[in-house]
Every structure is written in C-alpha cells, then in structure tokens.
Amino acid sequence: MTVFSFVFKRFFKGVANIAFISIIPLAAIFLPLGEWHPLPGGFQYYGIIQLFLAARLSGIILEDRSNKTLLRIGAAPISHFQYLFQNTLAYSLIMLMINLLFVLGGVLVHGEVLINPGILLVLYTFFGMLAISFSLAWFSLFDNKEAAFSVLTGLAMLMAMLGGMMWPIQAMPLLLQRTALLLPTYWLAEAILRLAGGATISQLIMPIAMMLLFSIGFIFLGSRKRLF
Amino acid sequence: MTIVHMKDIVKRYGNQLVLDYVDLDMVEGEILGLLGPNGAGKTTLIHALIGLIKIDAGDIQVFGTSHKGNSLDIKRQLGLVTQDISIYEDLTARENLEFFGGIYGLKGQVLKERVAETLSFVGLSEYANKLPAKFSGGMLRRLNIACALVHRPKLLIMDEPTVGIDPQSRNHILETVRELNRQGTTILYTTHYMEEVQSIASRVVIMDQGHVIAEGTIRELVERIQHEEKISLEVAEVSGELISRLKKLNGIKQVIQKGNELQIISQVGAGNLDRVLAIAREAGGVRSINAEKPTLEDVFLTLTGKRLRDGEAE
C-alpha cells in the first residue's frame, strides 16, 4: 500500500492543500442560514467545496503523469488497477475525514438547525465519491495539470449553478430544470432538500442511487485511459 | 546465460511500423550499449522489454520467463532509469527512494537499509532530507538513477541517463554504472554519447528504422565496417623520394602532403605503422606520429548515414 500511504504524505505536504482543507470548510461552517434553503449556507454549498477538494486530491494522478513518474511506476510490479485503487481509496478517506469534521463542526455551531447530521454525512460521503470519480474522469482527458484545473473550475461552478446548489431549481426555465436531472450536483441538492423536509433514508434511495450510478460511470470513464 | 531473449518483435503505431521483427538477446553480467538515431525504435524496444507496451507480434522472455501473463514477476527484477528525470519534487531524496522501494515490495528495516545504502552509493547521503528543488542537474540525475536501484534489480535499463549534465557528473554516473556491473547487475544502456558506449559497453547493438542493423563488441563492429586506418606523420623534411617510398608499401592507398605533415591511408591489418616509421626516420627524422583507428562513431555513420547526435533523444 505504498501508493496509498504516499498520497497522504504528498497531499498534506502541500501548504495550499492544508490551507484549502482547513480554511474553506471552516469558513463554510459559520455561514448563516440563507433566504430560501432550509440548511445553513455552508451546508448548501459544501458540494462545490467537495468538487474542488476532489480536484485537488485527484490532481496527484495528473502530477504523476506530467512529471513522468507514472512511467517509472508502470515499470514497477504494480498493476494499473492497484495504482488507481490505492489512489482512489486514499482520496476517499481524506474526503471522508473532512466531511466528518465538517458535519461535526456544523453540529457544534448550528445545533438542531442542522437536521439529521448522520444522514447528511452519508449524502456528503456519496457525493464525495462522485466528485472524486468525476475528477478522475476529467483528468483522464488532460496531460497538463494547469489546463485541466482551469477548465474544471468553470465546469464545477456551472454544474453547481445548474444543479440547484446556488438557487432553487424552480427559478430556472423548464428546459434547464430538465437538463439539471443529468447533472450529478442536482442529486445532492435534491437529497439535501428532501432531508431538510424530513425525509427518511429510504426516501433518499433514489438520489443516492443516482449519485452511485454517476460515480460508477465516471470511474469507468476515468479508468479507461491506460496510465501505463 | 541469456537473461533477455526478444524474438521477432513487431510494434505498430497506426500505420507506422516502429519495431520490425527485432531480435535482441542479453547475456547476464554484460553492459549492452543500445545505439540508434532518433526514431530508430530504441525507447519502444525498451518499453516492450519492461512490459509498458503491448507488442503486436513476437516473444519476450526475461530471466527465462515469458512476458505474457508474468509481467509483474519480471518487473520485480528490472530497474528503469528514465530519460526524463522522473522523481517527486515534493518529496525529499530519502522519501523518493522510500516510495520507489515500497512499490517494489520493500518495507520496514530492509527498506530503510536499502535507501541508506543506495543514497550512499550515488553520493547523496548528505542530501537525503533535502527536496530535489535544491539539487544540481547532476544530483537530480543521480537521484533518478538511485530510484531505479533501491530494489537492487538484476537487470537495469538506462535510457539516456546522462542527458544535459556536466562532464564531472557524467563521469560519476559512468563510474556508478561500472561499479553496478562489477557487483553483478546486467545493464542495458542507451545514449547519444558515443564515448560513453565506448567507455563502458561490453557489447553494442545499433538500431535504425525499427531494425537491428548491427551488433557485436566495439572491436568486432569496427573491424566489420572499416577497412582503412589513417596515419598522421610530421617529419623534418618532405621529399619526393619519401612519398614515393611510402606509396610503394603494400596496403598503402594514399599519401597526402600538407607542409611537413603526411597523411597516409592504409589498409587495416597491413601492419604499415612500423614500416612508415622506419622510412620516415631514414628520410631525416620524425617529429610526431599518430595512428587513428576507426571509431564507433565512424561505424555508426557508415551504417546509418547519420551522426548519433544529429538530433535530440528519441
């Protein structure tokens, strides 16, 4: 599990990474309730933070490709699957840890306003996996880290806006409302709204299943390109 | 004992035939120099040997095991020094070695010891905890080599390991290669620097346009290709009689006069050096004499029609 353990070492050595995971989620915890969303602002927008965090994490694979270490890894007795699996597992654990701290922080700051934090954590966990697989699929299209990141930033914001993370989906034209169903961000926003409306876990199966399906699809797309 | 046996290797990229029924054998304990101009197929051949690319036809056996289905077992015994410096800039020299040792299955105390030994071997012990950003070009190259050595491969593949470094660092690396070979590592060495191959390789393979066009020891290759040697002679006085006597020697093809200097082209193996020297002494004395043997560079030029350093690395 060398690749797995070195993901932690490499990620937490980056000052920008440490700043990102400590400042942004912390700041988000303290955002107050918005006008239309039943949850505090940070919990409404946390999906966007997850998309950017996943991009930072998955950027490690892109770095391996651009600094040619992937060639050396390809010459080592480690399969393509093992390499991808160990990377993805490490990213998922880091994401899960940050999700956990974020939700715990939310409970401390907002108390009962944060409806059903346990299920909220489950939703963020599924979306975290989706965000990682989306980043992997996205980065498989690029060899250059800067180009991949700059386009991804715009794309993530667009997905968040069209997916109903920033304003009610009903505020958009009907065509866009229908298009939103094809966006993974929609299913997180929808699940959170349902949860805030008092839904039980069984009533969230549809959005969770959709997030899972998106994850599988993106993982498939991301792993199709042979890295070595 | 043959440890690498590549037979009828074919590799195509689209319509381009990159390896055209290539055969290559390597014997345990040798340093094999792999030479070829840009686009000859050297790097593709190396990637096929390591198992980084799938070949379209042919068979590759390494340490008696076929690559088909046994790639990971074979890879454990190989080391690759990449043409580009492929290390982690955000990890120290020690951490880089720990990572690359780790992916070869080393762990615990064994890994620690190997890392320390390898750093010492390449002369980077003092810089173990430094980030590569602080390293000179030569130190980066040595770290690049160290990352391929930490698991002690039986076969080390070095793809242009000395590109862009100063002569002192190059000598250090070449000495490292010799020492590795003395310790029993078999080495496949590709380079654009002919003098490196002449200095370290026990055997040379020359590739061009996807074919192996020649192979053998440097001596064998030179003897096979070149049939002439050049003797440069500076004498006290040049006379018509001297030139005439030299031209009459058996195997002498040409005598060219430039002031007091004579350039004598003789057939290889004619043994004319002593005779030329004797005649020149009788004619008034010799100031200097230099017999130039054909070099590997001449062989390469004759075979491929190109100079090895015409272009950048393949």
PDB file of C-alpha atoms in Angstrom, chain A:
ATOM      1  CA  MET A   1       0.000   0.000   0.000  1.00  0.00           C
ATOM      2  CA  THR A   2       2.882   2.367  -0.742  1.00  0.00           C
ATOM      3  CA  VAL A   3       0.918   4.425  -3.250  1.00  0.00           C
ATOM      4  CA  PHE A   4      -1.918   4.730  -0.715  1.00  0.00           C
ATOM      5  CA  SER A   5       0.298   5.927   2.139  1.00  0.00           C
ATOM      6  CA  PHE A   6       2.257   8.346  -0.026  1.00  0.00           C
ATOM      7  CA  VAL A   7      -0.946  10.047  -1.185  1.00  0.00           C
ATOM      8  CA  PHE A   8      -1.346  11.256   2.421  1.00  0.00           C
ATOM      9  CA  LYS A   9       2.294  12.291   2.638  1.00  0.00           C
ATOM     10  CA  ARG A  10       2.180  14.192  -0.635  1.00  0.00           C
ATOM     11  CA  PHE A  11      -1.210  15.794  -0.087  1.00  0.00           C
ATOM     12  CA  PHE A  12      -0.519  17.022   3.434  1.00  0.00           C
ATOM     13  CA  LYS A  13       2.920  18.351   2.461  1.00  0.00           C
ATOM     14  CA  GLY A  14       1.264  20.913   0.220  1.00  0.00           C
ATOM     15  CA  VAL A  15       0.729  24.169   2.096  1.00  0.00           C
ATOM     16  CA  ALA A  16      -2.006  25.154  -0.347  1.00  0.00           C
ATOM     17  CA  ASN A  17      -3.788  21.844   0.332  1.00  0.00           C
ATOM     18  CA  ILE A  18      -3.625  22.327   4.099  1.00  0.00           C
ATOM     19  CA  ALA A  19      -4.901  25.881   3.720  1.00  0.00           C
ATOM     20  CA  PHE A  20      -7.704  24.702   1.446  1.00  0.00           C
ATOM     21  CA  ILE A  21      -8.985  21.931   3.705  1.00  0.00           C
ATOM     22  CA  SER A  22      -8.712  23.957   6.898  1.00  0.00           C
ATOM     23  CA  ILE A  23      -9.841  27.446   5.919  1.00  0.00           C
ATOM     24  CA  ILE A  24     -12.593  26.859   3.368  1.00  0.00           C
ATOM     25  CA  PRO A  25     -14.683  24.198   5.164  1.00  0.00           C
ATOM     26  CA  LEU A  26     -14.152  26.032   8.463  1.00  0.00           C
ATOM     27  CA  ALA A  27     -15.377  29.270   6.973  1.00  0.00           C
ATOM     28  CA  ALA A  28     -18.306  27.429   5.378  1.00  0.00           C
ATOM     29  CA  ILE A  29     -19.401  26.040   8.744  1.00  0.00           C
ATOM     30  CA  PHE A  30     -20.038  29.555  10.014  1.00  0.00           C
ATOM     31  CA  LEU A  31     -22.144  30.724   7.060  1.00  0.00           C
ATOM     32  CA  PRO A  32     -25.625  31.657   8.310  1.00  0.00           C
ATOM     33  CA  LEU A  33     -28.999  30.388   7.056  1.00  0.00           C
ATOM     34  CA  GLY A  34     -29.839  31.581   3.568  1.00  0.00           C
ATOM     35  CA  GLU A  35     -33.105  33.040   2.289  1.00  0.00           C
ATOM     36  CA  TRP A  36     -34.525  30.008   0.519  1.00  0.00           C
ATOM     37  CA  HIS A  37     -32.519  26.992   1.724  1.00  0.00           C
ATOM     38  CA  PRO A  38     -33.506  25.252   4.977  1.00  0.00           C
ATOM     39  CA  LEU A  39     -29.868  24.475   5.902  1.00  0.00           C
ATOM     40  CA  PRO A  40     -27.080  26.939   6.825  1.00  0.00           C
ATOM     41  CA  GLY A  41     -25.324  28.338   3.722  1.00  0.00           C
ATOM     42  CA  GLY A  42     -22.144  26.304   4.112  1.00  0.00           C
ATOM     43  CA  PHE A  43     -24.092  23.044   4.015  1.00  0.00           C
ATOM     44  CA  GLN A  44     -25.916  24.181   0.924  1.00  0.00           C
ATOM     45  CA  TYR A  45     -22.629  24.971  -0.872  1.00  0.00           C
ATOM     46  CA  TYR A  46     -20.495  22.172   0.563  1.00  0.00           C
ATOM     47  CA  GLY A  47     -20.924  20.109  -2.621  1.00  0.00           C
ATOM     48  CA  ILE A  48     -18.975  22.785  -4.512  1.00  0.00           C
ATOM     49  CA  ILE A  49     -16.193  22.601  -1.928  1.00  0.00           C
ATOM     50  CA  GLN A  50     -16.179  18.822  -2.373  1.00  0.00           C
ATOM     51  CA  LEU A  51     -15.797  19.185  -6.139  1.00  0.00           C
ATOM     52  CA  PHE A  52     -12.748  21.425  -5.672  1.00  0.00           C
ATOM     53  CA  LEU A  53     -11.305  19.231  -2.927  1.00  0.00           C
ATOM     54  CA  ALA A  54     -11.705  16.161  -5.160  1.00  0.00           C
ATOM     55  CA  ALA A  55      -9.918  18.021  -7.948  1.00  0.00           C
ATOM     56  CA  ARG A  56      -7.006  18.837  -5.632  1.00  0.00           C
ATOM     57  CA  LEU A  57      -6.816  15.218  -4.497  1.00  0.00           C
ATOM     58  CA  SER A  58      -7.108  13.646  -7.936  1.00  0.00           C
ATOM     59  CA  GLY A  59      -4.546  16.118  -9.238  1.00  0.00           C
ATOM     60  CA  ILE A  60      -1.967  13.783  -7.684  1.00  0.00           C
ATOM     61  CA  ILE A  61      -2.512  11.294 -10.528  1.00  0.00           C
ATOM     62  CA  LEU A  62      -2.235  14.088 -13.066  1.00  0.00           C
ATOM     63  CA  GLU A  63       1.031  15.171 -11.436  1.00  0.00           C
ATOM     64  CA  ASP A  64       2.341  11.607 -11.725  1.00  0.00           C
ATOM     65  CA  ARG A  65       1.551  11.730 -15.406  1.00  0.00           C
ATOM     66  CA  SER A  66       3.078  15.153 -16.052  1.00  0.00           C
ATOM     67  CA  ASN A  67       6.293  14.578 -14.060  1.00  0.00           C
ATOM     68  CA  LYS A  68       6.749  11.181 -15.776  1.00  0.00           C
ATOM     69  CA  THR A  69       6.878   9.230 -12.510  1.00  0.00           C
ATOM     70  CA  LEU A  70       3.992   7.230 -13.926  1.00  0.00           C
ATOM     71  CA  LEU A  71       6.430   5.701 -16.404  1.00  0.00           C
ATOM     72  CA  ARG A  72       8.575   4.524 -13.510  1.00  0.00           C
ATOM     73  CA  ILE A  73       5.508   3.261 -11.641  1.00  0.00           C
ATOM     74  CA  GLY A  74       4.461   1.444 -14.812  1.00  0.00           C
ATOM     75  CA  ALA A  75       7.828  -0.330 -14.819  1.00  0.00           C
ATOM     76  CA  ALA A  76       7.288  -1.472 -11.221  1.00  0.00           C
ATOM     77  CA  PRO A  77       5.411  -4.602 -10.141  1.00  0.00           C
ATOM     78  CA  ILE A  78       2.145  -2.784  -9.538  1.00  0.00           C
ATOM     79  CA  SER A  79      -0.872  -3.123 -11.805  1.00  0.00           C
ATOM     80  CA  HIS A  80      -2.881  -0.292 -13.302  1.00  0.00           C
ATOM     81  CA  PHE A  81      -5.831  -1.355 -11.161  1.00  0.00           C
ATOM     82  CA  GLN A  82      -3.790  -1.415  -7.913  1.00  0.00           C
ATOM     83  CA  TYR A  83      -2.411   2.035  -8.640  1.00  0.00           C
ATOM     84  CA  LEU A  84      -5.864   3.510  -9.313  1.00  0.00           C
ATOM     85  CA  PHE A  85      -7.453   1.673  -6.381  1.00  0.00           C
ATOM     86  CA  GLN A  86      -4.842   2.796  -3.843  1.00  0.00           C
ATOM     87  CA  ASN A  87      -5.070   6.386  -5.039  1.00  0.00           C
ATOM     88  CA  THR A  88      -8.872   6.432  -5.006  1.00  0.00           C
ATOM     89  CA  LEU A  89      -9.033   4.799  -1.590  1.00  0.00           C
ATOM     90  CA  ALA A  90      -6.698   7.405  -0.113  1.00  0.00           C
ATOM     91  CA  TYR A  91      -8.634  10.288  -1.693  1.00  0.00           C
ATOM     92  CA  SER A  92     -11.906   8.842  -0.382  1.00  0.00           C
ATOM     93  CA  LEU A  93     -10.540   8.541   3.156  1.00  0.00           C
ATOM     94  CA  ILE A  94      -9.252  12.114   3.159  1.00  0.00           C
ATOM     95  CA  MET A  95     -12.598  13.289   1.784  1.00  0.00           C
ATOM     96  CA  LEU A  96     -14.485  11.252   4.407  1.00  0.00           C
ATOM     97  CA  MET A  97     -12.360  12.673   7.203  1.00  0.00           C
ATOM     98  CA  ILE A  98     -13.013  16.242   6.073  1.00  0.00           C
ATOM     99  CA  ASN A  99     -16.741  15.532   5.620  1.00  0.00           C
ATOM    100  CA  LEU A 100     -16.874  14.145   9.156  1.00  0.00           C
ATOM    101  CA  LEU A 101     -15.109  17.153  10.652  1.00  0.00           C
ATOM    102  CA  PHE A 102     -17.322  19.490   8.642  1.00  0.00           C
ATOM    103  CA  VAL A 103     -20.550  17.890   9.817  1.00  0.00           C
ATOM    104  CA  LEU A 104     -19.287  17.704  13.429  1.00  0.00           C
ATOM    105  CA  GLY A 105     -18.350  21.371  13.259  1.00  0.00           C
ATOM    106  CA  GLY A 106     -21.822  22.099  11.879  1.00  0.00           C
ATOM    107  CA  VAL A 107     -23.473  20.320  14.783  1.00  0.00           C
ATOM    108  CA  LEU A 108     -21.366  22.321  17.253  1.00  0.00           C
ATOM    109  CA  VAL A 109     -22.081  25.663  15.609  1.00  0.00           C
ATOM    110  CA  HIS A 110     -25.678  25.263  14.436  1.00  0.00           C
ATOM    111  CA  GLY A 111     -27.032  22.616  16.805  1.00  0.00           C
ATOM    112  CA  GLU A 112     -30.503  21.373  15.861  1.00  0.00           C
ATOM    113  CA  VAL A 113     -30.761  23.637  12.857  1.00  0.00           C
ATOM    114  CA  LEU A 114     -28.653  21.013  11.125  1.00  0.00           C
ATOM    115  CA  ILE A 115     -31.387  18.448  10.567  1.00  0.00           C
ATOM    116  CA  ASN A 116     -30.289  14.795  10.768  1.00  0.00           C
ATOM    117  CA  PRO A 117     -26.469  15.261  10.536  1.00  0.00           C
ATOM    118  CA  GLY A 118     -25.857  11.497  10.338  1.00  0.00           C
ATOM    119  CA  ILE A 119     -27.744  11.136   7.060  1.00  0.00           C
ATOM    120  CA  LEU A 120     -26.244  14.415   5.858  1.00  0.00           C
ATOM    121  CA  LEU A 121     -22.804  12.832   6.334  1.00  0.00           C
ATOM    122  CA  VAL A 122     -23.960   9.812   4.308  1.00  0.00           C
ATOM    123  CA  LEU A 123     -25.062  12.122   1.487  1.00  0.00           C
ATOM    124  CA  TYR A 124     -21.770  14.023   1.533  1.00  0.00           C
ATOM    125  CA  THR A 125     -19.881  10.716   1.524  1.00  0.00           C
ATOM    126  CA  PHE A 126     -21.677   9.543  -1.607  1.00  0.00           C
ATOM    127  CA  PHE A 127     -21.207  12.905  -3.278  1.00  0.00           C
ATOM    128  CA  GLY A 128     -17.534  12.920  -2.243  1.00  0.00           C
ATOM    129  CA  MET A 129     -17.029   9.623  -4.056  1.00  0.00           C
ATOM    130  CA  LEU A 130     -18.866  11.042  -7.043  1.00  0.00           C
ATOM    131  CA  ALA A 131     -16.692  14.184  -7.012  1.00  0.00           C
ATOM    132  CA  ILE A 132     -13.508  12.069  -6.925  1.00  0.00           C
ATOM    133  CA  SER A 133     -14.619   9.831  -9.760  1.00  0.00           C
ATOM    134  CA  PHE A 134     -15.696  12.893 -11.760  1.00  0.00           C
ATOM    135  CA  SER A 135     -12.239  14.449 -11.276  1.00  0.00           C
ATOM    136  CA  LEU A 136     -10.526  11.222 -12.312  1.00  0.00           C
ATOM    137  CA  ALA A 137     -12.638  11.050 -15.463  1.00  0.00           C
ATOM    138  CA  TRP A 138     -11.982  14.721 -16.170  1.00  0.00           C
ATOM    139  CA  PHE A 139      -8.230  14.465 -15.640  1.00  0.00           C
ATOM    140  CA  SER A 140      -8.003  11.427 -17.883  1.00  0.00           C
ATOM    141  CA  LEU A 141      -8.730  13.846 -20.729  1.00  0.00           C
ATOM    142  CA  PHE A 142      -5.731  16.042 -19.941  1.00  0.00           C
ATOM    143  CA  ASP A 143      -1.973  15.745 -19.660  1.00  0.00           C
ATOM    144  CA  ASN A 144      -1.482  19.276 -18.422  1.00  0.00           C
ATOM    145  CA  LYS A 145      -2.466  19.984 -14.825  1.00  0.00           C
ATOM    146  CA  GLU A 146      -2.992  23.730 -15.224  1.00  0.00           C
ATOM    147  CA  ALA A 147      -5.266  23.353 -18.241  1.00  0.00           C
ATOM    148  CA  ALA A 148      -7.290  20.624 -16.530  1.00  0.00           C
ATOM    149  CA  PHE A 149      -7.739  22.674 -13.351  1.00  0.00           C
ATOM    150  CA  SER A 150      -8.689  25.918 -15.033  1.00  0.00           C
ATOM    151  CA  VAL A 151     -11.412  24.334 -17.144  1.00  0.00           C
ATOM    152  CA  LEU A 152     -12.621  22.220 -14.227  1.00  0.00           C
ATOM    153  CA  THR A 153     -13.094  25.313 -12.045  1.00  0.00           C
ATOM    154  CA  GLY A 154     -15.541  26.786 -14.525  1.00  0.00           C
ATOM    155  CA  LEU A 155     -17.268  23.471 -15.090  1.00  0.00           C
ATOM    156  CA  ALA A 156     -17.760  22.836 -11.367  1.00  0.00           C
ATOM    157  CA  MET A 157     -19.312  26.263 -10.859  1.00  0.00           C
ATOM    158  CA  LEU A 158     -21.619  25.728 -13.842  1.00  0.00           C
ATOM    159  CA  MET A 159     -22.691  22.314 -12.533  1.00  0.00           C
ATOM    160  CA  ALA A 160     -23.357  23.827  -9.111  1.00  0.00           C
ATOM    161  CA  MET A 161     -25.471  26.629 -10.556  1.00  0.00           C
ATOM    162  CA  LEU A 162     -27.463  24.471 -12.961  1.00  0.00           C
ATOM    163  CA  GLY A 163     -27.769  21.663 -10.418  1.00  0.00           C
ATOM    164  CA  GLY A 164     -29.671  23.804  -7.927  1.00  0.00           C
ATOM    165  CA  MET A 165     -26.942  24.282  -5.338  1.00  0.00           C
ATOM    166  CA  MET A 166     -26.973  28.065  -5.517  1.00  0.00           C
ATOM    167  CA  TRP A 167     -30.624  28.887  -6.111  1.00  0.00           C
ATOM    168  CA  PRO A 168     -33.919  26.977  -6.289  1.00  0.00           C
ATOM    169  CA  ILE A 169     -34.115  24.883  -9.394  1.00  0.00           C
ATOM    170  CA  GLN A 170     -37.676  26.088  -9.922  1.00  0.00           C
ATOM    171  CA  ALA A 171     -36.266  29.544 -10.604  1.00  0.00           C
ATOM    172  CA  MET A 172     -34.754  28.280 -13.839  1.00  0.00           C
ATOM    173  CA  PRO A 173     -36.523  27.774 -17.208  1.00  0.00           C
ATOM    174  CA  LEU A 174     -38.224  24.399 -17.660  1.00  0.00           C
ATOM    175  CA  LEU A 175     -35.631  23.176 -20.160  1.00  0.00           C
ATOM    176  CA  LEU A 176     -32.810  23.856 -17.728  1.00  0.00           C
ATOM    177  CA  GLN A 177     -34.785  22.203 -14.946  1.00  0.00           C
ATOM    178  CA  ARG A 178     -34.988  19.060 -17.053  1.00  0.00           C
ATOM    179  CA  THR A 179     -31.335  19.287 -18.051  1.00  0.00           C
ATOM    180  CA  ALA A 180     -30.410  19.561 -14.371  1.00  0.00           C
ATOM    181  CA  LEU A 181     -31.514  15.955 -13.872  1.00  0.00           C
ATOM    182  CA  LEU A 182     -28.465  14.927 -15.905  1.00  0.00           C
ATOM    183  CA  LEU A 183     -26.110  16.722 -13.560  1.00  0.00           C
ATOM    184  CA  PRO A 184     -24.658  14.920 -10.523  1.00  0.00           C
ATOM    185  CA  THR A 185     -24.880  18.123  -8.470  1.00  0.00           C
ATOM    186  CA  TYR A 186     -28.669  18.122  -8.842  1.00  0.00           C
ATOM    187  CA  TRP A 187     -28.960  14.842  -6.953  1.00  0.00           C
ATOM    188  CA  LEU A 188     -27.013  16.112  -3.955  1.00  0.00           C
ATOM    189  CA  ALA A 189     -29.028  19.351  -3.850  1.00  0.00           C
ATOM    190  CA  GLU A 190     -32.256  17.370  -4.217  1.00  0.00           C
ATOM    191  CA  ALA A 191     -31.269  14.883  -1.482  1.00  0.00           C
ATOM    192  CA  ILE A 192     -30.367  17.690   0.937  1.00  0.00           C
ATOM    193  CA  LEU A 193     -33.667  19.468   0.293  1.00  0.00           C
ATOM    194  CA  ARG A 194     -35.570  16.213   0.823  1.00  0.00           C
ATOM    195  CA  LEU A 195     -33.625  15.558   4.042  1.00  0.00           C
ATOM    196  CA  ALA A 196     -34.335  19.053   5.317  1.00  0.00           C
ATOM    197  CA  GLY A 197     -38.006  18.409   4.519  1.00  0.00           C
ATOM    198  CA  GLY A 198     -37.963  15.439   6.905  1.00  0.00           C
ATOM    199  CA  ALA A 199     -37.255  12.563   4.516  1.00  0.00           C
ATOM    200  CA  THR A 200     -36.012   9.274   5.942  1.00  0.00           C
ATOM    201  CA  ILE A 201     -33.073   7.336   4.462  1.00  0.00           C
ATOM    202  CA  SER A 202     -35.468   5.117   2.469  1.00  0.00           C
ATOM    203  CA  GLN A 203     -36.911   8.230   0.816  1.00  0.00           C
ATOM    204  CA  LEU A 204     -33.403   9.224  -0.232  1.00  0.00           C
ATOM    205  CA  ILE A 205     -32.613   5.996  -2.046  1.00  0.00           C
ATOM    206  CA  MET A 206     -33.328   7.492  -5.475  1.00  0.00           C
ATOM    207  CA  PRO A 207     -30.851  10.426  -5.237  1.00  0.00           C
ATOM    208  CA  ILE A 208     -28.273   8.200  -3.513  1.00  0.00           C
ATOM    209  CA  ALA A 209     -28.633   5.574  -6.243  1.00  0.00           C
ATOM    210  CA  MET A 210     -28.239   8.275  -8.893  1.00  0.00           C
ATOM    211  CA  MET A 211     -25.054   9.567  -7.232  1.00  0.00           C
ATOM    212  CA  LEU A 212     -23.753   5.998  -7.078  1.00  0.00           C
ATOM    213  CA  LEU A 213     -24.558   5.452 -10.752  1.00  0.00           C
ATOM    214  CA  PHE A 214     -22.780   8.669 -11.716  1.00  0.00           C
ATOM    215  CA  SER A 215     -19.765   7.556  -9.637  1.00  0.00           C
ATOM    216  CA  ILE A 216     -19.595   4.178 -11.370  1.00  0.00           C
ATOM    217  CA  GLY A 217     -19.927   5.838 -14.762  1.00  0.00           C
ATOM    218  CA  PHE A 218     -17.178   8.349 -14.089  1.00  0.00           C
ATOM    219  CA  ILE A 219     -14.870   5.714 -12.579  1.00  0.00           C
ATOM    220  CA  PHE A 220     -15.373   3.636 -15.702  1.00  0.00           C
ATOM    221  CA  LEU A 221     -14.581   6.620 -17.935  1.00  0.00           C
ATOM    222  CA  GLY A 222     -11.589   7.637 -15.822  1.00  0.00           C
ATOM    223  CA  SER A 223     -10.034   4.185 -15.771  1.00  0.00           C
ATOM    224  CA  ARG A 224     -10.428   3.544 -19.484  1.00  0.00           C
ATOM    225  CA  LYS A 225      -7.340   5.548 -20.318  1.00  0.00           C
ATOM    226  CA  ARG A 226      -4.389   3.305 -19.557  1.00  0.00           C
ATOM    227  CA  LEU A 227      -1.997   5.309 -17.442  1.00  0.00           C
ATOM    228  CA  PHE A 228       0.821   2.840 -18.126  1.00  0.00           C
TER     229      PHE A 228
END
